[in-house]
Coordinates of C-alpha atoms in Angstrom, one line a residue:
X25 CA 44.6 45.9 -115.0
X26 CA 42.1 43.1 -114.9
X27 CA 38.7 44.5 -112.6
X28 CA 38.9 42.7 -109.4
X29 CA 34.9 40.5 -109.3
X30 CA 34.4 39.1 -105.9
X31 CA 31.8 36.6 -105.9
X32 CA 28.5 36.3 -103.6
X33 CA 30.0 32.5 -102.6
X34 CA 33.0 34.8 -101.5
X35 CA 31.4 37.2 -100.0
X36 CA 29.5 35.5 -97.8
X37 CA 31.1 33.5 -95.9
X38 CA 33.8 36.2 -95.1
X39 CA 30.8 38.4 -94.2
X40 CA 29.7 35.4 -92.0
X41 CA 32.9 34.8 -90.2
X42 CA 33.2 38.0 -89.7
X43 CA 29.8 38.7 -87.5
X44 CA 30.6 34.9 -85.6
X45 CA 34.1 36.4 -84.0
X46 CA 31.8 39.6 -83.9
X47 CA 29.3 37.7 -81.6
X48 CA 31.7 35.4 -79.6
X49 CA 34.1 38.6 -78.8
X50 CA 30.7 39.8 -77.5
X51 CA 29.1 37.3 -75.8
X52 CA 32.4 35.9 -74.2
X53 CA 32.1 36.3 -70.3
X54 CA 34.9 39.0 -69.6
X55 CA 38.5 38.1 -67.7
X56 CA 39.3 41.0 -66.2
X57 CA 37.6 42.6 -63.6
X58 CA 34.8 45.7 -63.6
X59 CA 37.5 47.9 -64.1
X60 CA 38.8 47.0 -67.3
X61 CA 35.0 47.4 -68.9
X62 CA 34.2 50.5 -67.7
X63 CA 37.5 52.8 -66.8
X64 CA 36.6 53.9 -63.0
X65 CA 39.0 56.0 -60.7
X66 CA 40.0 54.9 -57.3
X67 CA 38.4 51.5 -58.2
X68 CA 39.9 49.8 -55.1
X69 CA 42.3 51.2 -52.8
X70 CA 43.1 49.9 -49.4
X71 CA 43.6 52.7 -46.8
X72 CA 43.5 50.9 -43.4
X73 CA 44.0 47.9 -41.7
X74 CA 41.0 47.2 -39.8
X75 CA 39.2 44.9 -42.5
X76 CA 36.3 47.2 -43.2
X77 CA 35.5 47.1 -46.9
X78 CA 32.7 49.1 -48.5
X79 CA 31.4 48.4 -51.8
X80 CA 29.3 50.3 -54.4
X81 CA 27.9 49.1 -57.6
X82 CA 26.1 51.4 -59.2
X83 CA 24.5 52.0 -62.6
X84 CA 27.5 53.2 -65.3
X85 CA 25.0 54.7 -67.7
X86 CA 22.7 56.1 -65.6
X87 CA 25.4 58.7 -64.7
X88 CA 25.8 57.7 -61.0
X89 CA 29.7 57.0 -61.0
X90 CA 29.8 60.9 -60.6
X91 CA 28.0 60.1 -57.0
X92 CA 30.4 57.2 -56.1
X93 CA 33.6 59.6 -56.6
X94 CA 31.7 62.1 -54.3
X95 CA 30.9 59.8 -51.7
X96 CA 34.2 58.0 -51.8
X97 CA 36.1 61.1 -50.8
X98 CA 33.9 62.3 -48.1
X99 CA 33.8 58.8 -46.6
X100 CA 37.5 58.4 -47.0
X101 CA 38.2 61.9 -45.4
X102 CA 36.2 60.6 -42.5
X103 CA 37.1 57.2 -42.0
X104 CA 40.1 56.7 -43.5
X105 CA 40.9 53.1 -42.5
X106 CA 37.9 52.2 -44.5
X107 CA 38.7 50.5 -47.9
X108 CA 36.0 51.5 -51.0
X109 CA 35.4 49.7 -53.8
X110 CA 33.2 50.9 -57.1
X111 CA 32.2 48.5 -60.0
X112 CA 29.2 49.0 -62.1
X113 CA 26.4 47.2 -61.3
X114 CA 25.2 44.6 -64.5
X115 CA 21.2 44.2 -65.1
X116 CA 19.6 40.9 -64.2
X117 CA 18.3 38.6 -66.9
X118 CA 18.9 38.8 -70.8
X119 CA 19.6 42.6 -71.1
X120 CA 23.2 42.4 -71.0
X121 CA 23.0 39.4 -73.8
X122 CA 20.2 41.2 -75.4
X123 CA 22.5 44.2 -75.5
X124 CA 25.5 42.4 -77.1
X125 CA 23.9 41.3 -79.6
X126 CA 22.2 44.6 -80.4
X127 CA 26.3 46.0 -80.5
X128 CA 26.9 42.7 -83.1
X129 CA 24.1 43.6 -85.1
X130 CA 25.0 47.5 -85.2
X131 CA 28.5 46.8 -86.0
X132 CA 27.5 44.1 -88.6
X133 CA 24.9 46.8 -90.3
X134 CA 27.5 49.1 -90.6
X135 CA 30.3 46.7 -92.0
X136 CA 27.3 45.6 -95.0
X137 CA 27.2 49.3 -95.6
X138 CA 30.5 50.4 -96.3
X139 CA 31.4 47.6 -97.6
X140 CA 28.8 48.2 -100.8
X141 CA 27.6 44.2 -100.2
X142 CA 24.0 43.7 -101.7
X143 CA 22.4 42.1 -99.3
X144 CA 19.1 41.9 -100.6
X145 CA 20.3 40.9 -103.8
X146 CA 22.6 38.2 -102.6
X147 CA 19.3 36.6 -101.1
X148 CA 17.6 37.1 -103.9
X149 CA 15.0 39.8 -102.5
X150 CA 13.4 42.8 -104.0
X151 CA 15.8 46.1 -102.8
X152 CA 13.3 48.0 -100.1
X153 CA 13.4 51.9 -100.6
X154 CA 14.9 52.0 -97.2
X155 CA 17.7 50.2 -97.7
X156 CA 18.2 51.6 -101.0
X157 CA 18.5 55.3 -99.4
X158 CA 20.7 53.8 -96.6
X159 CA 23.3 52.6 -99.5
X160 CA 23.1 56.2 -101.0
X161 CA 23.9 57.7 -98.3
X162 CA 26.2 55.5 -96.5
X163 CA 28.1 58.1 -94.1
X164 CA 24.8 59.7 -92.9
X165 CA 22.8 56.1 -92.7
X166 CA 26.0 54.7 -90.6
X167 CA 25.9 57.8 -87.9
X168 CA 22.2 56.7 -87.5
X169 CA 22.9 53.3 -86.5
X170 CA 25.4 54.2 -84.8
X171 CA 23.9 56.3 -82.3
X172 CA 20.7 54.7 -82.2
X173 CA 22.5 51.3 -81.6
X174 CA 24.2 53.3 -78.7
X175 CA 21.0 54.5 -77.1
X176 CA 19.0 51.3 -77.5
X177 CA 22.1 49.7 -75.7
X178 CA 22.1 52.1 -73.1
X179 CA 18.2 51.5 -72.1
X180 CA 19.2 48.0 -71.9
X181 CA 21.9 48.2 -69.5
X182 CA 20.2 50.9 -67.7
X183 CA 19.5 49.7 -64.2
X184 CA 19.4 52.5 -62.4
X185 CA 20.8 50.8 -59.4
X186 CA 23.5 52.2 -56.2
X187 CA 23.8 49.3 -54.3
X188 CA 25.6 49.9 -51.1
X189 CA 27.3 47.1 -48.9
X190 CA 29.4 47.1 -45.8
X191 CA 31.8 44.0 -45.9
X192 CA 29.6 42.2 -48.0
X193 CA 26.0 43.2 -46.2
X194 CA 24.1 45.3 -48.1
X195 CA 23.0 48.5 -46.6
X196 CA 21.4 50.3 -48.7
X197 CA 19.7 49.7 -52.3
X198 CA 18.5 52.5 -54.8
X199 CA 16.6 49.6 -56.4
X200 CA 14.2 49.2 -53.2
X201 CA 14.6 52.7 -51.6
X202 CA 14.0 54.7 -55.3
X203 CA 17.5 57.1 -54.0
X204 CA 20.7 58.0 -53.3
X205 CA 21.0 58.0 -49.0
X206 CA 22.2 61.7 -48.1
X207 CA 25.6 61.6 -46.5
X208 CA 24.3 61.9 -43.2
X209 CA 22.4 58.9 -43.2
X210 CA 25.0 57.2 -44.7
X211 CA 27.4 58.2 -42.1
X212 CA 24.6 56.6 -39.2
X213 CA 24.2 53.6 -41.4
X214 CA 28.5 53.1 -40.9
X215 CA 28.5 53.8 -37.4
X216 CA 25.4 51.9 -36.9
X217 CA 26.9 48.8 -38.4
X218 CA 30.4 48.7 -37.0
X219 CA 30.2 50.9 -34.2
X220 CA 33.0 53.3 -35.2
X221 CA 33.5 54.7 -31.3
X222 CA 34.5 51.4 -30.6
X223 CA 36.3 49.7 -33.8
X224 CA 37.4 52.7 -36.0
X225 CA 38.5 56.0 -35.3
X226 CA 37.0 59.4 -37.3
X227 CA 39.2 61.5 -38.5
X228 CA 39.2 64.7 -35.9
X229 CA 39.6 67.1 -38.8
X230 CA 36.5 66.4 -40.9
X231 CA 34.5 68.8 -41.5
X232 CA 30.5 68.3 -41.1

């Protein structure tokens, strides 16, 4: 059998159409809602018919969408006309492109490595020592990328925020207050805002 020679003028531009679709698949603004990105439980369910819609965004990586299932069952156990909504909540400015870009670069990085492309020698560079290990030992230099993509990613998109909003007026902000509100003050925050005694009804058999 004849050995199969791909040329660098091959190469390359395979390599760079590749990484393009990489970065436009990336960078493209997303169709679907919060709930296709990130897969969140009980993202929207209506459960009354008085208009009252609650709404938390909330930091995906910081861990907090643990707090929004808690608070969205005791708040629907006592007021269940109340509809509750969870999304995660996107960092201002150029993190989130910052971020993408970081995943293209990761993913590109790790195609160049198993793929056995010289990259260095394609552009006519001296081989680093680094790189030279990293092509020796492929598996082991592909987890480190990997995962240290993943956490660089994550401090990027790390907000920290649980943003809380009562038919679209915010009541309560992580981002200004520094916390979570307790469920008792988020209870007098509700009743404060819509006066429950005279618009919704508790539930009689919730338990304080």
């Amino acid at each position: 059998m004849w050995p199969i020679n791909f040329s660098r003028s091959k190469c390359f531009p395979l390599l760079t159409v590749l990484c393009v679709a990489l970065v436009v698949l990336s960078l493209a603004p997303a169709s679907g809602s919060a709930e296709k990105e990130i897969p969140i439980t009980k993202f929207s369910q209506n459960v009354g018919g008085y208009g009252a819609t609650m709404t938390f965004m909330y930091c995906y990586s910081c861990g907090y969408r643990k707090a929004y299932d808690e608070y969205y069952n005791i708040i629907h156990e006592k007021y269940p006309e109340i509809t509750i909504r969870g999304a995660n909540y996107d960092p201002p400015g150029f993190n989130m492109y910052l971020s993408k870009i970081l995943l293209v670069a990761k993913l590109a990085m790790i195609m160049v490595l198993m793929s056995n492309f010289n990259l260095f020698g394609f552009l006519n560079l001296r081989i680093p020592s680094w790189w030279q290990w990293c092509t020796d030992n492929k598996m082991y230099a592909c987890m480190m990328v990997f995962f240290l993509g993943n956490m660089l990613e994550a401090q990027l998109i790390s907000s920290g925020a649980f943003e809380i909003s009562l038919n679209d007026v915010p009541v309560w902000s992580k981002l200004e207050t520094g916390r979570i509100p307790a469920p008792q003050e988020l209870f007098q925050i509700i009743d404060s805002h819509l006066q429950f005694s005279d618009k919704i009804e508790q539930n009689p058999d919730f338990v304080k």
